Coordinates of C-alpha atoms in Angstrom, one line a residue:
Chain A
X1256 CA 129.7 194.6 66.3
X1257 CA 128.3 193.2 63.2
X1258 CA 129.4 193.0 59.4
X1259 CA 129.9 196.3 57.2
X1260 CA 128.2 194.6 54.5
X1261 CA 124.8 193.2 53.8
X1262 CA 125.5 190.8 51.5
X1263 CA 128.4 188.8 51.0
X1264 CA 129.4 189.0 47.1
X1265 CA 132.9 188.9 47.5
X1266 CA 135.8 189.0 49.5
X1267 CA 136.6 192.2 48.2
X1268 CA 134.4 193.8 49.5
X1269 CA 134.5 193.0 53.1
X1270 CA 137.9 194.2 55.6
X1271 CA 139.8 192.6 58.0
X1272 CA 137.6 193.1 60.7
X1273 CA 134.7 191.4 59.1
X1274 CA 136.7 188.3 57.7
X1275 CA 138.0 188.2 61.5
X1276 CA 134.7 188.2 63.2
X1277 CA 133.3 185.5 60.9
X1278 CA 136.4 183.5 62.0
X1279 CA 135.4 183.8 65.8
X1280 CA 132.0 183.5 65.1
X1281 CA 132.8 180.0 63.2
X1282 CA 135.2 179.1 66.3
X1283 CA 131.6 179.2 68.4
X1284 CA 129.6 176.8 65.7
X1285 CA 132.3 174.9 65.8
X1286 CA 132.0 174.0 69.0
X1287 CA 127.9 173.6 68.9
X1288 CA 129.0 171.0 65.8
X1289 CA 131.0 168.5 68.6
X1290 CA 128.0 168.4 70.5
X1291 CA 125.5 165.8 70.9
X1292 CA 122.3 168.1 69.6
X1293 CA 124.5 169.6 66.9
X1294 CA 121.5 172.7 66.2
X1295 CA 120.6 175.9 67.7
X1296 CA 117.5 178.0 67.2
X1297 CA 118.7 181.1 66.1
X1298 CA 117.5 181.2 62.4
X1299 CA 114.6 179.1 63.4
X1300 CA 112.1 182.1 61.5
X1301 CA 114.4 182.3 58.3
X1302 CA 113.8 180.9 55.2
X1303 CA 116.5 180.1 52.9
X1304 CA 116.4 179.9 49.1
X1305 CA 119.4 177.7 47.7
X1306 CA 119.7 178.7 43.8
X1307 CA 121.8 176.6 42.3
X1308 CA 122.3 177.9 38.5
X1309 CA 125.2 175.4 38.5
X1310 CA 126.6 171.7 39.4
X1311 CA 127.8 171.7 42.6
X1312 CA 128.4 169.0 45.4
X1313 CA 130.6 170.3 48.2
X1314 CA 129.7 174.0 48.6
X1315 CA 125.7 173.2 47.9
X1316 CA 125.3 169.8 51.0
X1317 CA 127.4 172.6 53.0
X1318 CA 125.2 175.7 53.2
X1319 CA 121.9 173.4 53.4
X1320 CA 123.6 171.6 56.5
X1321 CA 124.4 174.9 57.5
X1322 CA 121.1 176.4 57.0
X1323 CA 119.1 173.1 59.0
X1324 CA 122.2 173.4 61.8
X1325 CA 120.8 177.1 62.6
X1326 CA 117.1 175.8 62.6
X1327 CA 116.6 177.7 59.4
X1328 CA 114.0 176.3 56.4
X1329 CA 115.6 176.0 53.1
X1330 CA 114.1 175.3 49.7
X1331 CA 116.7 174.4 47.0
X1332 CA 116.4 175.4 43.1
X1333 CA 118.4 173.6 40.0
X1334 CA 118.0 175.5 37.3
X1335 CA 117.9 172.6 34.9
X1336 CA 114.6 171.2 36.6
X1337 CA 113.2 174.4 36.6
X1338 CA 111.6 177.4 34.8
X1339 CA 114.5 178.7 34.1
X1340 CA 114.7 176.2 31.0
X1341 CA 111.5 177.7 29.3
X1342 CA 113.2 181.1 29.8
X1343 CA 112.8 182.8 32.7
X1344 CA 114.9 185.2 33.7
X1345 CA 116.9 185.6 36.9
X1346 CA 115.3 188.5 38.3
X1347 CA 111.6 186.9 37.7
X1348 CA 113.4 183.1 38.7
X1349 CA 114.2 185.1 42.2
X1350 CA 111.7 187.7 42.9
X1351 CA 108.4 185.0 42.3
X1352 CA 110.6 183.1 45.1
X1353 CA 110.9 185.8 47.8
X1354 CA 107.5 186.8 47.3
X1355 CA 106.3 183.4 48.8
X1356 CA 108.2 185.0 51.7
X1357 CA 111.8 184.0 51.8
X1358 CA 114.4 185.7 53.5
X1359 CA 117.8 185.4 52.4
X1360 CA 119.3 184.1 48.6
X1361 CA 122.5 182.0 48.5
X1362 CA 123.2 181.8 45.0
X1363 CA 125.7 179.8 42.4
X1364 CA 126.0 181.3 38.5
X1365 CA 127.7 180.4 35.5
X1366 CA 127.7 184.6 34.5
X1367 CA 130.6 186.6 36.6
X1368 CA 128.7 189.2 38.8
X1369 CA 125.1 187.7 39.0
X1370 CA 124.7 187.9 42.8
X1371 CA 125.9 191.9 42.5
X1372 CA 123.4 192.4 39.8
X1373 CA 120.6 191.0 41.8
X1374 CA 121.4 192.1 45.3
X1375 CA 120.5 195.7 43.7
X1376 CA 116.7 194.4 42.5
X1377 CA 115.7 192.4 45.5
X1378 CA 115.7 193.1 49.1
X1379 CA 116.6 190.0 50.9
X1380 CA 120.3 189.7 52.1
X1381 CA 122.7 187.5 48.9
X1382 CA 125.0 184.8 49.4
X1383 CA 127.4 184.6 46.3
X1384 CA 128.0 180.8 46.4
X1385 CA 130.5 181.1 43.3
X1386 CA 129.9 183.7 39.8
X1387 CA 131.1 182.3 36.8
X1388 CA 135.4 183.1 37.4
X1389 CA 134.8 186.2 39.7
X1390 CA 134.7 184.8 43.4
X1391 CA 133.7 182.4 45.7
X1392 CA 134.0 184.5 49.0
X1393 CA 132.7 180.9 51.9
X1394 CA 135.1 178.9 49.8
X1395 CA 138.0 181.5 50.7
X1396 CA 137.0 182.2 54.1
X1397 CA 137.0 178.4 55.0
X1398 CA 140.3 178.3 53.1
X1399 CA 142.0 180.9 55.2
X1400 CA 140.1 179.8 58.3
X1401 CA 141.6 176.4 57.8
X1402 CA 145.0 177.8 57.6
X1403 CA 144.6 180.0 60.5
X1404 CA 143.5 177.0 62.5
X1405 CA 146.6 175.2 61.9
X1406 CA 148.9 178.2 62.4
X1407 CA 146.6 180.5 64.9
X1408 CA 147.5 183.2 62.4
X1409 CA 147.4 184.3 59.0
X1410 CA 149.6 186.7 59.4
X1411 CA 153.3 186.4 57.4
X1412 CA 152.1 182.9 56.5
X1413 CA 153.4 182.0 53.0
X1414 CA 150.4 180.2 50.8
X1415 CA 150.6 179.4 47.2
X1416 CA 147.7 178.7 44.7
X1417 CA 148.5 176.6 42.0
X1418 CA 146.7 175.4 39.2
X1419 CA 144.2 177.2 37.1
X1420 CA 144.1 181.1 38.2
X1421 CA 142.6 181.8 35.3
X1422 CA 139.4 180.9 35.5
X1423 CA 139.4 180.0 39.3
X1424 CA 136.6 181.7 41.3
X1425 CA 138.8 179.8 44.4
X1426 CA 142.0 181.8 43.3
X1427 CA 140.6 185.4 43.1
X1428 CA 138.4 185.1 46.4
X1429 CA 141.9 183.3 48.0
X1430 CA 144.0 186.4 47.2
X1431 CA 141.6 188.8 48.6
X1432 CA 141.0 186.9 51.8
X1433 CA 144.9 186.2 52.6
X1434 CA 146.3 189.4 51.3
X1435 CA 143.4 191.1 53.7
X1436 CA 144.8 189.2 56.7
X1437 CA 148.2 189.6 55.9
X1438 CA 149.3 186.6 54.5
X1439 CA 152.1 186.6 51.8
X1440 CA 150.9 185.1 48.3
X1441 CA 152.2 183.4 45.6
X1442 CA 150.5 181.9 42.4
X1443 CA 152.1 179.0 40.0
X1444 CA 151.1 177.2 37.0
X1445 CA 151.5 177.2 33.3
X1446 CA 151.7 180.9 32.4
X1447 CA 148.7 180.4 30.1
X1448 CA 146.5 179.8 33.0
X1449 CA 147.8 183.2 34.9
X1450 CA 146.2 185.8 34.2
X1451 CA 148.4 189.0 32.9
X1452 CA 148.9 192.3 35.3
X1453 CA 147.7 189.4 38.6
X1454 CA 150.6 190.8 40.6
X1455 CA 148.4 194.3 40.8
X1456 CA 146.5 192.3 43.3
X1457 CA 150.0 191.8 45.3
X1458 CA 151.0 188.8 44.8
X1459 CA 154.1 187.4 43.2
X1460 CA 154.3 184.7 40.3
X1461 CA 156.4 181.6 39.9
X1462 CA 156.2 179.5 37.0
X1463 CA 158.2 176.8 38.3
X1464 CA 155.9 174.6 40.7
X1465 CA 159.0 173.1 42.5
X1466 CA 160.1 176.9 43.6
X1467 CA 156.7 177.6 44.9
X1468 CA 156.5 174.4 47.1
X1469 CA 159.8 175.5 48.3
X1470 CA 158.7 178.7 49.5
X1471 CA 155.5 177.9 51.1
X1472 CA 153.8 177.2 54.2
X1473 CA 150.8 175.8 52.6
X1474 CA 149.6 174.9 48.9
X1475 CA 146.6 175.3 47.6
X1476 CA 145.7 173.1 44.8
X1477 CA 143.0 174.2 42.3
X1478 CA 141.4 171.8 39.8
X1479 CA 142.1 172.4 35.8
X1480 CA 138.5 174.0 35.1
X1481 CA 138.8 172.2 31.8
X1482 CA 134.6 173.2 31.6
X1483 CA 135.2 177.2 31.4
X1484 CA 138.1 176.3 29.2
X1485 CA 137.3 177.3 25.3
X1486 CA 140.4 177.1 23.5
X1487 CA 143.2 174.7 24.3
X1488 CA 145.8 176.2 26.9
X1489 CA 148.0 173.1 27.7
X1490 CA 148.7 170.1 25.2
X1491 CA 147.5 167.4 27.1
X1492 CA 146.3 166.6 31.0
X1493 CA 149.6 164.0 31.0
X1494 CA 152.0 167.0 29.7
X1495 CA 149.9 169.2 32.6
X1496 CA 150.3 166.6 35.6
X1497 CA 153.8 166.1 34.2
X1498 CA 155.2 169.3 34.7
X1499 CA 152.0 171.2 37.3
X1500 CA 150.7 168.3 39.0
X1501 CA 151.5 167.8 43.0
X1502 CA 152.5 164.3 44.0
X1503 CA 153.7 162.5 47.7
X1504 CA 157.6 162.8 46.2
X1505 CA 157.8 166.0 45.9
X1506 CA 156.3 166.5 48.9
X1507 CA 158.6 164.4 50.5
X1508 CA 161.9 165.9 48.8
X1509 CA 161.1 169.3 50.3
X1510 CA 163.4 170.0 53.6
X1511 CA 160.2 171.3 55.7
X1512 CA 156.3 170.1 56.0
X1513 CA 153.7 172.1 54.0
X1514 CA 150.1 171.5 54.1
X1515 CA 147.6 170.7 50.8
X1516 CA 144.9 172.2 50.4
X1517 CA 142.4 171.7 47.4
X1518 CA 138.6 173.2 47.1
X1519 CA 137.2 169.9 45.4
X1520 CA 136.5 168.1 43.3
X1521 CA 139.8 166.5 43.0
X1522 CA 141.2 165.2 39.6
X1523 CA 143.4 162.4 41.1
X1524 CA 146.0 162.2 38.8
X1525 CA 146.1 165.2 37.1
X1526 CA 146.9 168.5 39.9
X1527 CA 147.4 166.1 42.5
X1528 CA 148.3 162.8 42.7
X1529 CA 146.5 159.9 44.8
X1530 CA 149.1 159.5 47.3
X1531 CA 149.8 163.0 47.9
X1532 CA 145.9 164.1 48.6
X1533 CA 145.4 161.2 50.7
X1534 CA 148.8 162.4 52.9
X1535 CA 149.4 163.5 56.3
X1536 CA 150.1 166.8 54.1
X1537 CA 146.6 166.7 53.1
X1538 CA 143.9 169.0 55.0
X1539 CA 141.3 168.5 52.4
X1540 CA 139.1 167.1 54.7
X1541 CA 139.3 169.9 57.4
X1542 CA 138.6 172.6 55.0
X1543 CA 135.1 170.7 54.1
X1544 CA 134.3 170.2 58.1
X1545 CA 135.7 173.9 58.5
X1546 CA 132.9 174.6 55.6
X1547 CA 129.9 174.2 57.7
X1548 CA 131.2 176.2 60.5
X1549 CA 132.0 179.2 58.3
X1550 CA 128.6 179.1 56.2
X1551 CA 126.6 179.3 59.5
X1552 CA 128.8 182.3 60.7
X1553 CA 127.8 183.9 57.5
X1554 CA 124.3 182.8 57.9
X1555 CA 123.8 184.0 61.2
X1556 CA 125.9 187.4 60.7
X1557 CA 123.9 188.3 57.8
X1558 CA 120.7 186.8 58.6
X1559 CA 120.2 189.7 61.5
X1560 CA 120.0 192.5 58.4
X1561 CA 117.2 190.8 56.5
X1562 CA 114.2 193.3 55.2
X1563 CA 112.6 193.4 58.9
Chain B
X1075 CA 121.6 206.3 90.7
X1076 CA 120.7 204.7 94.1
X1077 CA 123.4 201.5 95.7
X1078 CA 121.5 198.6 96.6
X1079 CA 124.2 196.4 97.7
X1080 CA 127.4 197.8 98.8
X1081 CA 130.4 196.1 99.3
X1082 CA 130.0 194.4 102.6
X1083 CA 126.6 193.6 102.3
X1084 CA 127.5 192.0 98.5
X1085 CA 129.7 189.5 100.0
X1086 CA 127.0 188.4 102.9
X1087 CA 124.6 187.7 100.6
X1088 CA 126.7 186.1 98.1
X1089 CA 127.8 183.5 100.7
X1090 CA 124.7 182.8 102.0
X1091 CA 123.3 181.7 98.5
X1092 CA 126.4 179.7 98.6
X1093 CA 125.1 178.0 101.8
X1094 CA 122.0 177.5 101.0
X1095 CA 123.3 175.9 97.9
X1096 CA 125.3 173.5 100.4
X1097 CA 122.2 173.0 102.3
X1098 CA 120.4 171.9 99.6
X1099 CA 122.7 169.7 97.7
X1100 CA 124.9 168.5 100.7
X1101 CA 128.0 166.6 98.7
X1102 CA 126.9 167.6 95.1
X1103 CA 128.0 164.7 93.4
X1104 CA 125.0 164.7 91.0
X1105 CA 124.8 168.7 91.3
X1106 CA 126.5 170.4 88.2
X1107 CA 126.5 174.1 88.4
X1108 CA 126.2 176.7 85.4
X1109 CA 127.2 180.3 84.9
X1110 CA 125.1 182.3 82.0
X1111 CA 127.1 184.4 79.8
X1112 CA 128.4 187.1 80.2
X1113 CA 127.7 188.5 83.7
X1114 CA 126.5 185.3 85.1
X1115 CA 129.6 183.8 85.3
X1116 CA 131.2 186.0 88.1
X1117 CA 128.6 185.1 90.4
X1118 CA 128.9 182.0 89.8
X1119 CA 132.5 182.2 89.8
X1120 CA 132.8 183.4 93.1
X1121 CA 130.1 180.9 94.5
X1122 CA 132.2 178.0 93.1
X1123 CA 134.9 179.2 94.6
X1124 CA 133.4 179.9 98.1
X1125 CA 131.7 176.1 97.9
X1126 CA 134.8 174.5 96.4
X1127 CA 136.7 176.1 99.4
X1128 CA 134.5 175.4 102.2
X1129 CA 133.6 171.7 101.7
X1130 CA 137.6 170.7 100.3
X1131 CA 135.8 169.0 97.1
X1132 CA 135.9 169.9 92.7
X1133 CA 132.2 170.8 91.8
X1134 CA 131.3 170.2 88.0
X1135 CA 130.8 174.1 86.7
X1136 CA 130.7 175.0 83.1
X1137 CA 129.3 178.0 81.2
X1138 CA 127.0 178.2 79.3
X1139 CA 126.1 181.1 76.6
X1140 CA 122.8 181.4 74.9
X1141 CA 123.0 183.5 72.0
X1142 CA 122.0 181.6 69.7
X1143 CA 119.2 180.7 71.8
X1144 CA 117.5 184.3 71.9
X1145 CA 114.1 185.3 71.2
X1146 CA 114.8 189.3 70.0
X1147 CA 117.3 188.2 67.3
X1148 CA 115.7 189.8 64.3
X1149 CA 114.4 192.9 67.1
X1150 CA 117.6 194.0 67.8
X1151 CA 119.4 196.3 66.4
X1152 CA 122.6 195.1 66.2
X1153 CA 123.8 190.9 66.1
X1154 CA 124.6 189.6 69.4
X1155 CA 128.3 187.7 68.9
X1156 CA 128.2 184.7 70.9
X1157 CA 130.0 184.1 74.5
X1158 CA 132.3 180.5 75.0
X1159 CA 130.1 178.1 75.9
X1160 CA 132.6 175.3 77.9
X1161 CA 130.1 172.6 79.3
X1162 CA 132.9 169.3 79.8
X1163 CA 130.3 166.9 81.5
X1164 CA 127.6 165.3 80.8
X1165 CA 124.3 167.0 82.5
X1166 CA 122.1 163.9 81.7
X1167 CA 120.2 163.3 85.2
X1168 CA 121.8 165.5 87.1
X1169 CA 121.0 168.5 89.1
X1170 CA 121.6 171.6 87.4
X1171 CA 121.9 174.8 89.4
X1172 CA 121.9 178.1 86.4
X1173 CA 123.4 181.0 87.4
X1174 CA 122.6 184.5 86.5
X1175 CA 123.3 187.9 88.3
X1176 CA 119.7 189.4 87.6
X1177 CA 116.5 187.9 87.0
X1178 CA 114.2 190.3 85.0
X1179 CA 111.8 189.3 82.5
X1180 CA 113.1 185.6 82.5
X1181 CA 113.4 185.5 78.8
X1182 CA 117.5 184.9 79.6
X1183 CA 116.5 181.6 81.7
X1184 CA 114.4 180.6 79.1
X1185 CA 116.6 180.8 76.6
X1186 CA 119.2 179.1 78.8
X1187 CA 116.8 176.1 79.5
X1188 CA 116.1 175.6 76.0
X1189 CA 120.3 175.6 75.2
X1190 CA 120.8 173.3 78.3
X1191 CA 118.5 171.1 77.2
X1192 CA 120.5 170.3 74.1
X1193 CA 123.3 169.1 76.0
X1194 CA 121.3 166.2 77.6
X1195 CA 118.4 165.4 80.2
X1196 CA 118.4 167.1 83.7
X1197 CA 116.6 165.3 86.4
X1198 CA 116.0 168.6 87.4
X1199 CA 116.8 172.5 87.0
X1200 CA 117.2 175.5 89.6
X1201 CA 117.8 178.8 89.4
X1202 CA 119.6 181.1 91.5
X1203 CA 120.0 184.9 91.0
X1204 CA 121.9 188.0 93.0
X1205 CA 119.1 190.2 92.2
X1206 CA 115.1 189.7 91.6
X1207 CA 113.9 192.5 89.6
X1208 CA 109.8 190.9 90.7
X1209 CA 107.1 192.6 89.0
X1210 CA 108.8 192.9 85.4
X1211 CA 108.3 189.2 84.3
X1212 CA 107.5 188.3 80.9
X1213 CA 107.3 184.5 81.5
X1214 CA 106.3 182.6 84.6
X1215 CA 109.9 181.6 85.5
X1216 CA 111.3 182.1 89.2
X1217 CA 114.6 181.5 91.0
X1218 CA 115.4 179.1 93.8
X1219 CA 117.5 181.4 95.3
X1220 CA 117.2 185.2 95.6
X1221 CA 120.0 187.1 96.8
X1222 CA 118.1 190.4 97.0
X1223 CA 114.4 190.9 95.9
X1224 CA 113.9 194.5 94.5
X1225 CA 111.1 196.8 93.3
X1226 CA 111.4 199.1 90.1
X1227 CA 109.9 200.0 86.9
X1228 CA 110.9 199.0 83.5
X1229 CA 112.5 201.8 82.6
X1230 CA 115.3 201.6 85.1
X1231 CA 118.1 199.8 85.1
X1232 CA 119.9 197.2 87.7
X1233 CA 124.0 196.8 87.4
X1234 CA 126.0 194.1 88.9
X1235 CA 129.5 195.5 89.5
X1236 CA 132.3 192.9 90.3
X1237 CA 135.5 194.0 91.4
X1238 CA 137.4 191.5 89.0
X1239 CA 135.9 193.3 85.8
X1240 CA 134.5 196.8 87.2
X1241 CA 137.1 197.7 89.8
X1242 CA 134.6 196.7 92.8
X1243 CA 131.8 195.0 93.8
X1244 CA 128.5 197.1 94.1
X1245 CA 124.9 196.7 92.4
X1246 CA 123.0 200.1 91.5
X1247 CA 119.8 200.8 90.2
X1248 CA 119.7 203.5 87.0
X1249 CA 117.0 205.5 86.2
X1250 CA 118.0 205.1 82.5
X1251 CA 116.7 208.9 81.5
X1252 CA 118.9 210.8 84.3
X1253 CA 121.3 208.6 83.9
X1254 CA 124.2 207.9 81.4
X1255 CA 125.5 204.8 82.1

């Protein structure tokens, strides 16, 4: 058995089957990661570009701990203290890299659909590490791996993604991933930040935050992306927290317990408040230690389809 | 396809490796025993088993699988998915006995030394085996304890059939071009 797909661009384009065997393939480096020796061998001839285009803390320490944790070597790239800033272009940036013989690409871009462009101009296997507001499949997959670890299953459960859908990488690459494993979906926010025509996808859309929280099994918090933002969309962050953001009350008013999620970084204050990401709600944590565990399934399950 | 071991021979020789591991280790309190995935771990299984029955005591068995320790990753054609790996001890200066149902080129015990070795320090390492394929080594490695030494080419093919996963217990020798598996 082994993936259907050579690169991972996006969630959409892998099935059930492969977002399931990366799951059970992360339950294994998992375990290796409670060990004392927390490292195997297994991509001990690879080498790994990281090429970071943009910021990034969470998603970037992940796939190079990820990368050393498989025995892998890895080179990281900024684009700001590179080339790149006298104007070289991404296919030159990438092919000049793989021709001092580098095997595999994980990549973050402002532009939607970078990594898709590239994967058809260079032969070593992509990572899409986020594109512009198009996806961020590891994100998703440690999102719904997360959730599955808490519930066993994906299956039924009821998640909802609140925040900015708009121009949330997270959001699209969430829907995929849960609607693929059967979960049921449901986005909420200010109804400038949802994108028209999102319930094609198959999910259903609640602009009343309080409604959502009542019907879910889990929340998923996004942060307002107030950097892709180019025209106002909400008066003020206060009027946004006010009648969008999370905090421990609500949490508590609600007759069941429902789990936060949030990708990072965290506005305190303004989607969530203080007290509620630092709850026994919260699994904000787990999803960053499920993180490493998912990358490396990625790694390794891709890493077997590289030009050789 | 030709039977090497048939049922009633199977279980002879699988309990006398199972006495000689006695012999050898007497009380096994600093003995810790480990099956290699996949097909390992029914031999050592039934030998744990046989031991733990025998001499009324709990011997410290885990299981270890070594995909990610493989030397053919990027040869093969398809990606090995990795076995559970359930090791709840420590292994530092003990005696550790790996078990595997056939020893061929050696590049499994290898591999399985270099994954043990993460887990801690041995004060030493054994092997024992149901079947030595000799003659097709790739890497001076041998066992402890041979159940059945065997002659054949490289082309052929030795199977361990147990009766708790193939319906019985029997090890035959394929001549991979006749036949289809």
């Amino acid at each position: 058995m082994s993936l259907s797909t050579k690169h991972l661009l996006g969630i959409k384009n892998l099935n059930a089957n492969d977002i399931e065997l990366i799951f059970q393939t992360a339950d294994t480096f998992k375990g290796i990661l409670q060990r004392p020796i927390k490292k195997v061998p297994s991509l001990r001839d690879t080498t790994i570009v990281n090429l970071f285009y943009e910021n990034s803390t969470r998603t970037r320490i992940s796939f190079e701990l990820a990368e050393k944790r498989l025995g892998a070597d890895t080179i990281n790239f900024t684009a700001s203290s590179s080339s790149v800033s006298k104007g070289e272009t991404l296919i030159d940036t990438v092919k000049n890299i793989l021709s001092m013989k580098v095997d595999m690409v994980v990549m973050r871009h402002q532009a939607s659909g970078a990594p898709h462009f590239l994967s058809q101009h260079i032969p070593a296997a992509i990572i899409n590490a986020g594109d512009g507001t198009n996806e961020h499949p590891t994100q998703a997959l440690l999102d719904s791996y997360s959730i599955r670890e808490k519930f066993n299953t994906l299956k039924d459960k009821k998640i909802t993604i609140i925040g900015d859908i708009m121009h949330s990488r997270v959001a699209l690459s969430n829907i995929y991933c849960l609607k693929k494993m059967g979960a049921k979906v449901t986005v909420s926010g200010p109804p400038t930040l949802i994108p028209k025509h999102i319930e094609s996808l198959g999910v259903q859309v609640t602009y009343n935050v309080a409604e959502a929280l009542e019907w879910c099994d889990v929340a998923n918090v996004l942060r307002i992306q107030l950097e892709r933002q180019n025209m106002p969309l909400f008066s003020t962050l206060r009027e946004y927290s006010l009648y969008y953001g999370i905090n421990k009350k609500m949490l508590d008013s609600l007759k069941k317990e429902i789990l936060i999620m949030h990708p990072g970084p965290i506005n305190r204050g303004v989607e969530l408040s203080s007290d509620a990401a630092d709850s026994h709600h919260s699994i904000i944590l787990n999803q960053v230690e499920n993180g490493v565990a998912i990358r490396m399934a990625v790694l390794y399950l891709l890493s077997g389809k590289t030009t050789s | 396809m030709k039977t090497i071991l048939d049922k009633n021979k199977f279980n002879i020789v699988i309990e006398r490796l199972a006495n000689q591991l006695i012999e050898n280790h007497y009380t096994f309190d600093q003995t810790v025993l480990i099956g290699i995935q996949p097909r390992g771990v029914f031999l050592a299984d039934r030998i744990v088993s046989y031991i733990e029955n025998i001499l009324q005591i709990q011997l410290q068995y885990g299981k270890l699988d070594i995909t990610f320790y493989r030397d053919d990753y990027h040869t093969s054609k398809n990606v090995h998915l990795p076995d559970i790996t359930n090791i709840e001890f420590s292994i530092e200066n003990k005696k550790v006995v790996l078990i595997d149902d056939v020893l061929f080129t050696g590049r499994t015990i290898r591999s399985a030394m270099e994954a043990i070795i993460d887990f801690g320090r041995p004060s030493k390492v054994e092997l024992l085996t149901l079947i030595d394929r000799r003659f097709s080594r790739q890497l001076p490695i041998q066992a402890d304890y041979i159940g059945l030494t065997i002659d054949s080419i490289l082309s052929q093919k030795v199977k361990v059939l147990w009766a708790e996963h193939d319906k019985k217990d029997e090890v035959i020798l394929l001549d991979t071009e006749n036949d289809k598996n």
